PDB file of C-alpha atoms in Angstrom:
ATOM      1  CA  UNK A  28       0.295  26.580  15.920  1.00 36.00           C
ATOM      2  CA  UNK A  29      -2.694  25.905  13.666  1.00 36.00           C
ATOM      3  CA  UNK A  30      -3.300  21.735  13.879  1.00 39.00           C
ATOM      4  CA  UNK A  31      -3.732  19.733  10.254  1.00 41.00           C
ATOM      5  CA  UNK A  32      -7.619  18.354  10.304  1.00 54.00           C
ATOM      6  CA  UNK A  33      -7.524  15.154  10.171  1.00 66.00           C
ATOM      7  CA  UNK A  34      -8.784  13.408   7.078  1.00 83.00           C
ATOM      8  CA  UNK A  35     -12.117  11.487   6.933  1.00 92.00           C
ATOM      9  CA  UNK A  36     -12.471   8.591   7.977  1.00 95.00           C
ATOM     10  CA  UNK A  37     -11.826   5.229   5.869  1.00 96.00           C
ATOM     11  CA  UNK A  38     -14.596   3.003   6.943  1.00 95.00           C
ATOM     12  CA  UNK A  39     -14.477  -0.732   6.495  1.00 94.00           C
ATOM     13  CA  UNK A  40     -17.697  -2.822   7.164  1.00 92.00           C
ATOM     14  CA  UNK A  41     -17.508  -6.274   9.084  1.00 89.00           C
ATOM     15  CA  UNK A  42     -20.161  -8.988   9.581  1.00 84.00           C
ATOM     16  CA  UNK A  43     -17.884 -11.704  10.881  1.00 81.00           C
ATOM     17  CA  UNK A  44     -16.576 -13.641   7.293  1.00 83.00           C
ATOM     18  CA  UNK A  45     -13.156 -13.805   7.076  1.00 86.00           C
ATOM     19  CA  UNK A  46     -13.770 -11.937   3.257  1.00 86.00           C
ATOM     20  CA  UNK A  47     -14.612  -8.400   5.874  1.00 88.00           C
ATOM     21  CA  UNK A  48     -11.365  -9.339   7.783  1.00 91.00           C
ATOM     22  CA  UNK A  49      -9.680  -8.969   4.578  1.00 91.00           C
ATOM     23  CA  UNK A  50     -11.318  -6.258   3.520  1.00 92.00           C
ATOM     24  CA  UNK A  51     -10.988  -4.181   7.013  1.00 94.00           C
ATOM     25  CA  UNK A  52      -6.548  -5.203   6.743  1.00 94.00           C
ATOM     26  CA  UNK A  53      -6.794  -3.660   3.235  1.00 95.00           C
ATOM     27  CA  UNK A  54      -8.223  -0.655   4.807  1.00 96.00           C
ATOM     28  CA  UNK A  55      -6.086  -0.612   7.266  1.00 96.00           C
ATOM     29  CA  UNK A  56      -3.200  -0.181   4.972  1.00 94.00           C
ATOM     30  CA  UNK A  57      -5.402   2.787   3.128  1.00 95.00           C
ATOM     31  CA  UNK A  58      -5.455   4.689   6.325  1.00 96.00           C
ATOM     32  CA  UNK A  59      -2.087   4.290   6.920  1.00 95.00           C
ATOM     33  CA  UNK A  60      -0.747   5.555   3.427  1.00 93.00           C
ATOM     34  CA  UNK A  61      -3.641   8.042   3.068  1.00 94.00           C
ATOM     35  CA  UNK A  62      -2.994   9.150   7.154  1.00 94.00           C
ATOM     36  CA  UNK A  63      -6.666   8.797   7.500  1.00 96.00           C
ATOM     37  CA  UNK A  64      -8.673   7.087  10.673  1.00 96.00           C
ATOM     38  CA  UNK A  65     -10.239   3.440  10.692  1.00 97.00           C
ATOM     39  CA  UNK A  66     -14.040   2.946  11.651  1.00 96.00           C
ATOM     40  CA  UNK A  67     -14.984  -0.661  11.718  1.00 96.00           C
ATOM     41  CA  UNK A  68     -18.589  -1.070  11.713  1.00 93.00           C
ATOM     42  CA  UNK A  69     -20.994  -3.604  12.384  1.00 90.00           C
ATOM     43  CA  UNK A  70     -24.955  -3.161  11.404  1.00 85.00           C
ATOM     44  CA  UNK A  71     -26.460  -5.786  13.256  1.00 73.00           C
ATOM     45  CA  UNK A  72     -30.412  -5.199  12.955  1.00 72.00           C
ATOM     46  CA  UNK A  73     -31.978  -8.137  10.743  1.00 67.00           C
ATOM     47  CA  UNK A  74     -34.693  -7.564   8.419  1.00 60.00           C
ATOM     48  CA  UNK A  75     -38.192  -8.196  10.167  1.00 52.00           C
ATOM     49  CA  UNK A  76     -38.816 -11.557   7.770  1.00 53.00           C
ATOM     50  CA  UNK A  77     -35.013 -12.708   9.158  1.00 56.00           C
ATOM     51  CA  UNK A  78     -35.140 -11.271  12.680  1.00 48.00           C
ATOM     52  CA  UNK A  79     -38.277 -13.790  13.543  1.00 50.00           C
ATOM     53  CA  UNK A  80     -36.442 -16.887  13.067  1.00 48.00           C
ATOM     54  CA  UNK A  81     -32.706 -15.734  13.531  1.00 53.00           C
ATOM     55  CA  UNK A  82     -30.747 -15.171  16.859  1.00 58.00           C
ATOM     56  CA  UNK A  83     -32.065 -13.369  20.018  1.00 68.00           C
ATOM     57  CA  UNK A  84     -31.280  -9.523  19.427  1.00 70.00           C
ATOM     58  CA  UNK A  85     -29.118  -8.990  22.479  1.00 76.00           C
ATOM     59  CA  UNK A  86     -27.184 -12.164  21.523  1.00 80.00           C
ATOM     60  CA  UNK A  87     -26.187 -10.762  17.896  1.00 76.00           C
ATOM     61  CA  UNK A  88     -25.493  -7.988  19.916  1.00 83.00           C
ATOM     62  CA  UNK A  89     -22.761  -9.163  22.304  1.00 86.00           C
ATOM     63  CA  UNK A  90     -21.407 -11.008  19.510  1.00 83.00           C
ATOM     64  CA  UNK A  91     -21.178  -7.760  17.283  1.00 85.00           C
ATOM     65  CA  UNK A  92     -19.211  -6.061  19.477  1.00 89.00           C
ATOM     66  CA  UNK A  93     -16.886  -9.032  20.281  1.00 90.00           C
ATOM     67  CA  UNK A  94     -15.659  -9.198  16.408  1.00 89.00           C
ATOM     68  CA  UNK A  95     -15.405  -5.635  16.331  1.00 92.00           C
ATOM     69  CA  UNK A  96     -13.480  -5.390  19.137  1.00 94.00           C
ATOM     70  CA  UNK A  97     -11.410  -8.511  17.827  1.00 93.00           C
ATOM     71  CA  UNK A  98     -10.937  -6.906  14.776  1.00 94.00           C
ATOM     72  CA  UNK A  99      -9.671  -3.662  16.025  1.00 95.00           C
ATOM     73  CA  UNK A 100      -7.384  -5.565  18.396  1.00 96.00           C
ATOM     74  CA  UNK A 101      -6.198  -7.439  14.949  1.00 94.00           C
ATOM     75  CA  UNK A 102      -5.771  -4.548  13.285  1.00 96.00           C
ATOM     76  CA  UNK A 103      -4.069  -2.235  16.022  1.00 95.00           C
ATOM     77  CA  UNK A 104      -1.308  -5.081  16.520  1.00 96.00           C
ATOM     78  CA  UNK A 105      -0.502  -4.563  12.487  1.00 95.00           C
ATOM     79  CA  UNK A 106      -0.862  -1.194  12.332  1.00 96.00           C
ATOM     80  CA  UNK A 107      -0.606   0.553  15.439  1.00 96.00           C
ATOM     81  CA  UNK A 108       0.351   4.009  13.220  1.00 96.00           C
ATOM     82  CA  UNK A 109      -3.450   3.914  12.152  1.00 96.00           C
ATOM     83  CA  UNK A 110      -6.447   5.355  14.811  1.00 96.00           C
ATOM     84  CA  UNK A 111      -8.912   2.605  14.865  1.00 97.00           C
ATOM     85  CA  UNK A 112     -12.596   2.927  15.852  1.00 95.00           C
ATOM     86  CA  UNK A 113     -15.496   0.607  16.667  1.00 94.00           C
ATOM     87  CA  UNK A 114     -19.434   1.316  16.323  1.00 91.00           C
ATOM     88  CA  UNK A 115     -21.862  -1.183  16.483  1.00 89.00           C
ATOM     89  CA  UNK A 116     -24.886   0.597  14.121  1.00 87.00           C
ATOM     90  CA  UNK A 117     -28.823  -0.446  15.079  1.00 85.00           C
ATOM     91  CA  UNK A 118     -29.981  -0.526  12.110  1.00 82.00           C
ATOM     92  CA  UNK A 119     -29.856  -2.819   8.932  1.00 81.00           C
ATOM     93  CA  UNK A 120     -26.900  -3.761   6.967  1.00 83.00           C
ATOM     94  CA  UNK A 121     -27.924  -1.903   3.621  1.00 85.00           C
ATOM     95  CA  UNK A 122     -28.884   1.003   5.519  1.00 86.00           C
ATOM     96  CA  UNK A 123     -26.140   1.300   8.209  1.00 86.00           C
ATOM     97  CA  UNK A 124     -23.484   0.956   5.880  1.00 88.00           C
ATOM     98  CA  UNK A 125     -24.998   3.480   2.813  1.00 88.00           C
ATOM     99  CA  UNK A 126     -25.313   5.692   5.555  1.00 83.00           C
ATOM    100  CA  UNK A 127     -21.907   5.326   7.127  1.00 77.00           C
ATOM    101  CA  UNK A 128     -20.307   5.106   3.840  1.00 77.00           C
ATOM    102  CA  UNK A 129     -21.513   8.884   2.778  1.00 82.00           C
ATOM    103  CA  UNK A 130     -19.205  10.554   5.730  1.00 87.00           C
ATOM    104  CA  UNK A 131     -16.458   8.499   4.863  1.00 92.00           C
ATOM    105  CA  UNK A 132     -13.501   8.536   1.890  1.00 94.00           C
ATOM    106  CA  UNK A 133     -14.656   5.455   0.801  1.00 95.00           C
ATOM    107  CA  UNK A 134     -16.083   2.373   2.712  1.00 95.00           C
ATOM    108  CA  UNK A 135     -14.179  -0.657   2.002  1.00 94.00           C
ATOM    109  CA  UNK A 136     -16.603  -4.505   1.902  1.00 92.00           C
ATOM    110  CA  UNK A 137     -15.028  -7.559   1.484  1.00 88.00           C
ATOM    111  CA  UNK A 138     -16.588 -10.147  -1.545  1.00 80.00           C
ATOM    112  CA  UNK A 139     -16.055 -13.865  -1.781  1.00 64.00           C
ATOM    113  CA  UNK A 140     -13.450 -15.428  -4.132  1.00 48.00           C
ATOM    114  CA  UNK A 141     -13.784 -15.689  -7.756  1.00 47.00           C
ATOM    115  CA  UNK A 142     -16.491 -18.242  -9.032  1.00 41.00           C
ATOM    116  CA  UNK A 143     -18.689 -17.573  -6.155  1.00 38.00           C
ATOM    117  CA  UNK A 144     -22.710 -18.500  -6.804  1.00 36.00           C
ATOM    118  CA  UNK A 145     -23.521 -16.194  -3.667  1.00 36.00           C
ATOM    119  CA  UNK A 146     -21.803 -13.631  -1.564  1.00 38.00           C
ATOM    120  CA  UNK A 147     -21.035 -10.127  -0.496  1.00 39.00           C
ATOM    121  CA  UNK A 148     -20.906  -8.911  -4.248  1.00 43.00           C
ATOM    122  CA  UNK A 149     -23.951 -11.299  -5.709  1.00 46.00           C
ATOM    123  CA  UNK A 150     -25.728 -10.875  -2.487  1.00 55.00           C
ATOM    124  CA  UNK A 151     -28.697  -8.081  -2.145  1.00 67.00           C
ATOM    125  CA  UNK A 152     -27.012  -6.250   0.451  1.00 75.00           C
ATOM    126  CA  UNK A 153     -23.654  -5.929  -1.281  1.00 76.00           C
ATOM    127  CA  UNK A 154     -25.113  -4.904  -4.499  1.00 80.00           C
ATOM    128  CA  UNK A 155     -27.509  -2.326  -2.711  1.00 83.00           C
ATOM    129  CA  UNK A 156     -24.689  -0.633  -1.194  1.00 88.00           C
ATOM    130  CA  UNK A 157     -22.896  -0.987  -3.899  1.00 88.00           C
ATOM    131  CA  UNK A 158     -25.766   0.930  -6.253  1.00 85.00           C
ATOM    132  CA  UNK A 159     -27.073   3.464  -2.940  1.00 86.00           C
ATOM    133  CA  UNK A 160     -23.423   4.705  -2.161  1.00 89.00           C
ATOM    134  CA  UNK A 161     -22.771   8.245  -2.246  1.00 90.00           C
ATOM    135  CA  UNK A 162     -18.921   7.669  -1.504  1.00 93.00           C
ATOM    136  CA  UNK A 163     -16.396   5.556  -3.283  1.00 95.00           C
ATOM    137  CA  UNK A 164     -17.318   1.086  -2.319  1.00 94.00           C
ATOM    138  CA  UNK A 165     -13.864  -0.742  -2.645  1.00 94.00           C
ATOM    139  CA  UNK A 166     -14.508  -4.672  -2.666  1.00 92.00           C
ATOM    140  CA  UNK A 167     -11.964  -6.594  -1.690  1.00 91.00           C
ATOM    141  CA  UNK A 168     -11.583 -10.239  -2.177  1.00 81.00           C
ATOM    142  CA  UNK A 169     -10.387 -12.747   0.506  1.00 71.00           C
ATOM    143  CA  UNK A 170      -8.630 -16.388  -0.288  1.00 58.00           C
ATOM    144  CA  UNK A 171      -5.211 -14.284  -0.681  1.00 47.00           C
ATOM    145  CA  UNK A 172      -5.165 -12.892  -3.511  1.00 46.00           C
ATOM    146  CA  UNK A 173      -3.287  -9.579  -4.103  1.00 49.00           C
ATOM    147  CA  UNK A 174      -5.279  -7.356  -1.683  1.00 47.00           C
ATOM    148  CA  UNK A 175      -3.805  -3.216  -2.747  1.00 51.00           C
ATOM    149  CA  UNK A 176      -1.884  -0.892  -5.102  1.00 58.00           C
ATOM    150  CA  UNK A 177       1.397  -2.140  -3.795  1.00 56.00           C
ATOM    151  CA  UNK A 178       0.735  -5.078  -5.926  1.00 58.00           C
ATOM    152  CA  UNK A 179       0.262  -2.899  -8.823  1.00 83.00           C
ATOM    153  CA  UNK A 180      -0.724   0.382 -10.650  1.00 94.00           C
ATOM    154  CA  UNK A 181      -4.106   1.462 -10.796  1.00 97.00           C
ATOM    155  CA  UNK A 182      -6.014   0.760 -13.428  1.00 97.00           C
ATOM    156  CA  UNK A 183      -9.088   3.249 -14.269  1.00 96.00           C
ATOM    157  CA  UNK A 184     -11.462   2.552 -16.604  1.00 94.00           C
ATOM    158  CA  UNK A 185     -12.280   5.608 -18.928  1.00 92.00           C
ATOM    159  CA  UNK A 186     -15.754   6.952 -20.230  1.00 80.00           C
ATOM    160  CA  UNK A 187     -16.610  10.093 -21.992  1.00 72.00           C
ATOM    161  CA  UNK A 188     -15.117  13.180 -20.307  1.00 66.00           C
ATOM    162  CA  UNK A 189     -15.888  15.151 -17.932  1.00 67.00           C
ATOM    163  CA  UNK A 190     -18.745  12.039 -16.494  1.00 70.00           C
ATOM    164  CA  UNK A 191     -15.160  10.183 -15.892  1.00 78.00           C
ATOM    165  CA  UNK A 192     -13.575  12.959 -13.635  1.00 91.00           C
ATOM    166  CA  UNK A 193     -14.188  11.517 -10.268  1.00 93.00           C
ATOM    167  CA  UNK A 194     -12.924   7.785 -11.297  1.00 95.00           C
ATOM    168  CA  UNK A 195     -10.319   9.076 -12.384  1.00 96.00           C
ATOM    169  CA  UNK A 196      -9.481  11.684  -9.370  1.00 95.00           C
ATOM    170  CA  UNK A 197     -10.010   8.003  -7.298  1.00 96.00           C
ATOM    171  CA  UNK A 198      -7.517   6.335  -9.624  1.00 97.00           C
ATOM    172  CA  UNK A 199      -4.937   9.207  -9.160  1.00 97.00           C
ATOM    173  CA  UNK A 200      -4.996   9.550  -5.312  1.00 95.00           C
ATOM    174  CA  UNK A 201      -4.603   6.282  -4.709  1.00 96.00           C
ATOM    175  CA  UNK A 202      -2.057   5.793  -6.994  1.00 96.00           C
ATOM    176  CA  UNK A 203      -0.619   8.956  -5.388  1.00 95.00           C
ATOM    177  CA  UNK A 204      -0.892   7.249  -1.610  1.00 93.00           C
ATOM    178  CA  UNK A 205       1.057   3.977  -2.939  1.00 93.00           C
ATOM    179  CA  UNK A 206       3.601   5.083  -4.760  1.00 94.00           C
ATOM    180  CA  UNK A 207       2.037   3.891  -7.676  1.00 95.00           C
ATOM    181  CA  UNK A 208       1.226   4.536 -11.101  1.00 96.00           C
ATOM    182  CA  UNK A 209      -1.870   4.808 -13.155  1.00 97.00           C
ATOM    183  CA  UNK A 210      -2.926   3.067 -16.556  1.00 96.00           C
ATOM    184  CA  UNK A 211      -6.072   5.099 -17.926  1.00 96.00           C
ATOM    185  CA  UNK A 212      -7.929   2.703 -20.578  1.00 95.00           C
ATOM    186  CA  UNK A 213     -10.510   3.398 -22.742  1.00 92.00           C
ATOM    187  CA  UNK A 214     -12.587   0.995 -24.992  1.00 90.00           C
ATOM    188  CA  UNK A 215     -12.808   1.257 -28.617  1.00 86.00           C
ATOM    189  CA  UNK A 216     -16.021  -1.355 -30.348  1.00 77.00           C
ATOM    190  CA  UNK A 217     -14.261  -4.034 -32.236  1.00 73.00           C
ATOM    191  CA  UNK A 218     -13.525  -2.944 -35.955  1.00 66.00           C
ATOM    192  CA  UNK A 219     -16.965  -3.772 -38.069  1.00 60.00           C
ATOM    193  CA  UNK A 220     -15.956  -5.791 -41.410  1.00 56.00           C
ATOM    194  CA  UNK A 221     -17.999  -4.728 -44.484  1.00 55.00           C
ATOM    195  CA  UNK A 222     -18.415  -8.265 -46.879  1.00 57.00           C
ATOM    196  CA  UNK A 223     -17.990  -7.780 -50.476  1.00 56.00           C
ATOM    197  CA  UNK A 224     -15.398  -8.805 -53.524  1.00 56.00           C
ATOM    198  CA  UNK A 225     -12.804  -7.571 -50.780  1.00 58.00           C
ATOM    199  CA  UNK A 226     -13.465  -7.762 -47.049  1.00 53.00           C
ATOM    200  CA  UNK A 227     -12.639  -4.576 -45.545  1.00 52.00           C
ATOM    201  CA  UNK A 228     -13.007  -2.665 -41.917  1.00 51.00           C
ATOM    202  CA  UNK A 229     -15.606  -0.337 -41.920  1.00 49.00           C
ATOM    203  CA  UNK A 230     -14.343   3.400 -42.366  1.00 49.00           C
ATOM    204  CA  UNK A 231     -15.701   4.515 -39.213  1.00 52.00           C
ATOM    205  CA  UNK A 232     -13.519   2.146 -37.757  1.00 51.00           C
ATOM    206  CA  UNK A 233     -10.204   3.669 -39.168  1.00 49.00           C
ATOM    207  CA  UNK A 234      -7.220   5.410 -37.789  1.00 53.00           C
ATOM    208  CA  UNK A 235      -8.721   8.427 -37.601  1.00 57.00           C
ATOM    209  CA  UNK A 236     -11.478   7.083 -35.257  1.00 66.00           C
ATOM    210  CA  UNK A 237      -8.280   5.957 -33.152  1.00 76.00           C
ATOM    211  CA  UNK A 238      -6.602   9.256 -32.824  1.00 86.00           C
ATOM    212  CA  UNK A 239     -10.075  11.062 -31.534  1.00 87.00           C
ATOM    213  CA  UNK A 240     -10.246   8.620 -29.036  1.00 88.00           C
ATOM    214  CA  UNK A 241      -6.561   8.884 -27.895  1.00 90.00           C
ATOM    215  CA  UNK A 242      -6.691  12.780 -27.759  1.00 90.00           C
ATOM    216  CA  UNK A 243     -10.134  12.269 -25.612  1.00 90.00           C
ATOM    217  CA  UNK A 244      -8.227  10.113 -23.173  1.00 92.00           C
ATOM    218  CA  UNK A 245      -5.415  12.287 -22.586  1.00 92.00           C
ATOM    219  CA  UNK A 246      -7.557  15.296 -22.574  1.00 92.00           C
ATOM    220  CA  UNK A 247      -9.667  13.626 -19.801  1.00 92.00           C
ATOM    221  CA  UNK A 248      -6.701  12.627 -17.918  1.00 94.00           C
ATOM    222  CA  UNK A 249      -4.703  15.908 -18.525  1.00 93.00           C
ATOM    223  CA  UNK A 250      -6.136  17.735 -15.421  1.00 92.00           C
ATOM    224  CA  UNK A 251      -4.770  15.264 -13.090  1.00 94.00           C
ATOM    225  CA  UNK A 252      -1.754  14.715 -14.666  1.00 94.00           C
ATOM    226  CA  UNK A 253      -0.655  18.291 -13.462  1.00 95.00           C
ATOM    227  CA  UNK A 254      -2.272  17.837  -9.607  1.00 96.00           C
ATOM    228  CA  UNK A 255      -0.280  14.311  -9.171  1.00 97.00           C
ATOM    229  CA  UNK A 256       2.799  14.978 -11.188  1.00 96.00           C
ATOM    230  CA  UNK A 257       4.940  12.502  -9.805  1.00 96.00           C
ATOM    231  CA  UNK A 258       2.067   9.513 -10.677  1.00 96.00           C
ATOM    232  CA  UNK A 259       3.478   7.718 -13.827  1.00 96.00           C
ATOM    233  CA  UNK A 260       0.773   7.348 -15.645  1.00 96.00           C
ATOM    234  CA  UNK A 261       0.236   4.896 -18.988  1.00 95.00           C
ATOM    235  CA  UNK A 262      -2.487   5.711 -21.420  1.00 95.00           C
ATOM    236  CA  UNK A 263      -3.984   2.983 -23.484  1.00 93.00           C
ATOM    237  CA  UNK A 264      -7.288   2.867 -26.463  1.00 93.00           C
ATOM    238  CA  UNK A 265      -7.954  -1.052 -27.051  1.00 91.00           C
ATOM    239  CA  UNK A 266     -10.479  -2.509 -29.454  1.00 89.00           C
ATOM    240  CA  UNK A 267     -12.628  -4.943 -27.794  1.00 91.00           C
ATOM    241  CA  UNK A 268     -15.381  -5.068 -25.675  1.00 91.00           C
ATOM    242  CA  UNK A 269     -15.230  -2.778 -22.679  1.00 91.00           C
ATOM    243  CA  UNK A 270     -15.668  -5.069 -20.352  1.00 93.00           C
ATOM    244  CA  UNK A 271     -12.974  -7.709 -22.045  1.00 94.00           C
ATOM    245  CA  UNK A 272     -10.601  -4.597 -22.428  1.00 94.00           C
ATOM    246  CA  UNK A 273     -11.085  -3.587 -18.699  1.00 94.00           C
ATOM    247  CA  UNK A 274     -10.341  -6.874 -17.271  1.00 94.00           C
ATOM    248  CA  UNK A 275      -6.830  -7.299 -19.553  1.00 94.00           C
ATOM    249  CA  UNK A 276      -5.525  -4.044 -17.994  1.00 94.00           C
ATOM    250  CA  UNK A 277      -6.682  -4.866 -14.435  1.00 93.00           C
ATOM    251  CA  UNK A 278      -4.632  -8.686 -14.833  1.00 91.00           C
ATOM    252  CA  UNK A 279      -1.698  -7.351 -12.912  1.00 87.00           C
ATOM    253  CA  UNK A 280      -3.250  -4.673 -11.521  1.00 94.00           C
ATOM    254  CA  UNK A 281      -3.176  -3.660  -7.604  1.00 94.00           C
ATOM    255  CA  UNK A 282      -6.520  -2.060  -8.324  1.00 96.00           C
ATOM    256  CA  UNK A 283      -9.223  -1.614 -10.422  1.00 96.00           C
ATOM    257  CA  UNK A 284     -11.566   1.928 -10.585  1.00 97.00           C
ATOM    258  CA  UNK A 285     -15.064   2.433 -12.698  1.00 94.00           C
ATOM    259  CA  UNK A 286     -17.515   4.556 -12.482  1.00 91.00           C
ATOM    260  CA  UNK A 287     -20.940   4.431 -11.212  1.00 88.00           C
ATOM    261  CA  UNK A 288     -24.048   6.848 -12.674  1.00 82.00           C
ATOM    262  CA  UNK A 289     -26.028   8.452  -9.995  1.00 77.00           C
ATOM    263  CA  UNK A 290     -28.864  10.249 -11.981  1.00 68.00           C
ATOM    264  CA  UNK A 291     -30.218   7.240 -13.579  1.00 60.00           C
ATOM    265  CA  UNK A 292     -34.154   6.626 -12.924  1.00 53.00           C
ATOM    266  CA  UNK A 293     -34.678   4.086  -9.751  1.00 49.00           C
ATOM    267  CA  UNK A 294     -36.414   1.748 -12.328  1.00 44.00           C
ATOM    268  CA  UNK A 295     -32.817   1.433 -14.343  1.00 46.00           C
ATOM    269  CA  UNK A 296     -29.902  -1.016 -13.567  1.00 49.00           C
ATOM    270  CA  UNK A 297     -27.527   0.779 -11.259  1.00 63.00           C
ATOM    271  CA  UNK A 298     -24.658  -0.929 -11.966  1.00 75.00           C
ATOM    272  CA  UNK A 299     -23.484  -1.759 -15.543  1.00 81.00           C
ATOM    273  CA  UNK A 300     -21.982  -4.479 -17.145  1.00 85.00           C
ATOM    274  CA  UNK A 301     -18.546  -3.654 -17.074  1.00 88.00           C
ATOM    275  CA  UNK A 302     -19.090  -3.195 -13.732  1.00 89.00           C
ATOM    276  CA  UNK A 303     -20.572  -6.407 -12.973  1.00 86.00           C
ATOM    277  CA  UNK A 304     -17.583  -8.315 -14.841  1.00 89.00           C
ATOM    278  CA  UNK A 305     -14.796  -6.799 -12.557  1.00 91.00           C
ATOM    279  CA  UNK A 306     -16.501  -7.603  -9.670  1.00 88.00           C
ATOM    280  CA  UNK A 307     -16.690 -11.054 -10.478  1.00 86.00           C
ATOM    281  CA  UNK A 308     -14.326 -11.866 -12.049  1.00 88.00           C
ATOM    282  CA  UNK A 309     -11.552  -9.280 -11.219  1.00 90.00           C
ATOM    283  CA  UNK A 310      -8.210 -10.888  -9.119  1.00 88.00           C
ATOM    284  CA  UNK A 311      -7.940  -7.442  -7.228  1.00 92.00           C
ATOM    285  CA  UNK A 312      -9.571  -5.008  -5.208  1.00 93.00           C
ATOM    286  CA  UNK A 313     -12.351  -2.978  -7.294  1.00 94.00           C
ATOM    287  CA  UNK A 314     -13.580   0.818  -6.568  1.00 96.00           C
ATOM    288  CA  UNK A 315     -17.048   1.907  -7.882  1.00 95.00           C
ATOM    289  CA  UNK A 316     -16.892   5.360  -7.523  1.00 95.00           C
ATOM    290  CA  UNK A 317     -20.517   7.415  -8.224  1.00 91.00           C
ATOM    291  CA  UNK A 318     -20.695  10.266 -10.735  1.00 85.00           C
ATOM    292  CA  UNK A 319     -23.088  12.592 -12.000  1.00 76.00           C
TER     293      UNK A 319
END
């Protein structure tokens, strides 16, 4: 009898707020519903400008592997379906966890609530693993606030076919693992008014300009629509900023997906606008999956 290979791992990275608790119990529940292992990791190396004033290294150590090993106790007692592993990683946080994160389905950090002036998403090491990532970085927010799909469909922000494939693949799978469904939604710029005896929208801002956009959502959309045929799935265009349009659709949502662009030069932003929004200012769970 040939065994089924287990499915990578779902890793979930911890550093001791209660934001990474929340963010390894929403992983937990991925595993489960995906039937995929836990890793919990720790990178405990400091930077050598922090490591000279900060805590004895054998100290942050021993209490590494205590919260891991609290954690996974945690997390076995919820969900003792899911295989749950530790590892304590000796190098730095931006490094450890880009480097976990690429042999894993997705690696799963945990962000501070809403309003925030610093934290795991404002902070340098959550937006350098958020821009290095090879794999899919779902941020989860503590403070209870809905915390998966089950609270929701899926909401996947659309750009121009085929550089929106793998959010969208992201989007569906999930959806897929929940028993959810998926709203695809993609931005139209606000209708430009020409002045004059009679104020009218611009013609390039007409119904025809509508129906091109609709048949290049459903188009990009259309592939996965066949592999996940029983995820309903909602297709919207919206004037209005993307960002503004983005965050409407994700108000209910149990998730939010966008994409990331991985062949921009080093000296370019990594992470865009609409990006930046969700993350702060998003009530659930955001994926920024990397593309070509």
């Amino acid at each position: 009898m040939t065994e089924t290979p287990m499915a990578r791992p779902i890793t979930a990275g911890l550093d001791g707020s209660p934001e990474s608790l929340a963010a390894a119990e929403w992983a937990a529940r991925e595993a489960r519903c995906r039937r995929a292992p836990l890793r919990l990791v720790h990178a405990w190396m400091l930077p050598a400008q922090t490591a000279r004033t900060a805590q004895a290294p054998e100290m942050r150590k021993l209490w590494a592997q205590e919260a891991l090993e609290g954690a996974k106790a945690r997390i076995a007692d919820r969900h003792p379906e899911v295989p749950v592993s530790v590892e304590l990683i000796p190098r730095t946080a931006v490094d450890g966890l880009t480097g976990h994160g690429a042999s894993s389905q997705m690696l799963v950090l945990g962000s501070h609530a809403r309003g925030a002036v610093a934290g795991y998403v404002l902070g340098s090491v959550g937006l350098r693993v958020l821009a290095g990532s090879t794999s899919p970085v779902v941020m989860v927010r503590g403070g209870g606030e809905r915390t998966g799909p089950e609270g929701g469909e899926v909401v996947v922000g659309v750009q121009d076919p085929p550089e929106s494939a793998a959010p969208i693949e992201f989007a569906f799978a999930t959806a897929a693992a929940h028993g959810a469904g998926v709203r695809a939604v993609r931005a139209l710029p606000p209708p430009v008014f020409t002045h004059g005896p009679r104020t009218r929208p611009h013609p390039d801002h007409g119904a025809d300009t509508g129906d091109e956009e609709r048949r290049l959502l459903a188009e990009a959309v259309e592939l996965w629509r066949e592999k996940y045929p029983d995820v309903p799935v909602t297709e919207r265009v919206e004037h209005g900023h993307p960002a503004d349009v983005l965050l409407a659709a994700a108000a209910g949502a149990g998730l939010a997906v966008v994409g990331r662009h991985t062949d921009r030069p080093p000296v370019a932003p990594r992470l865009g606008h609409v990006t930046h929004a969700l993350l702060h200012h998003a009530a659930c769970p955001v994926a920024v999956v990397p593309h070509d």
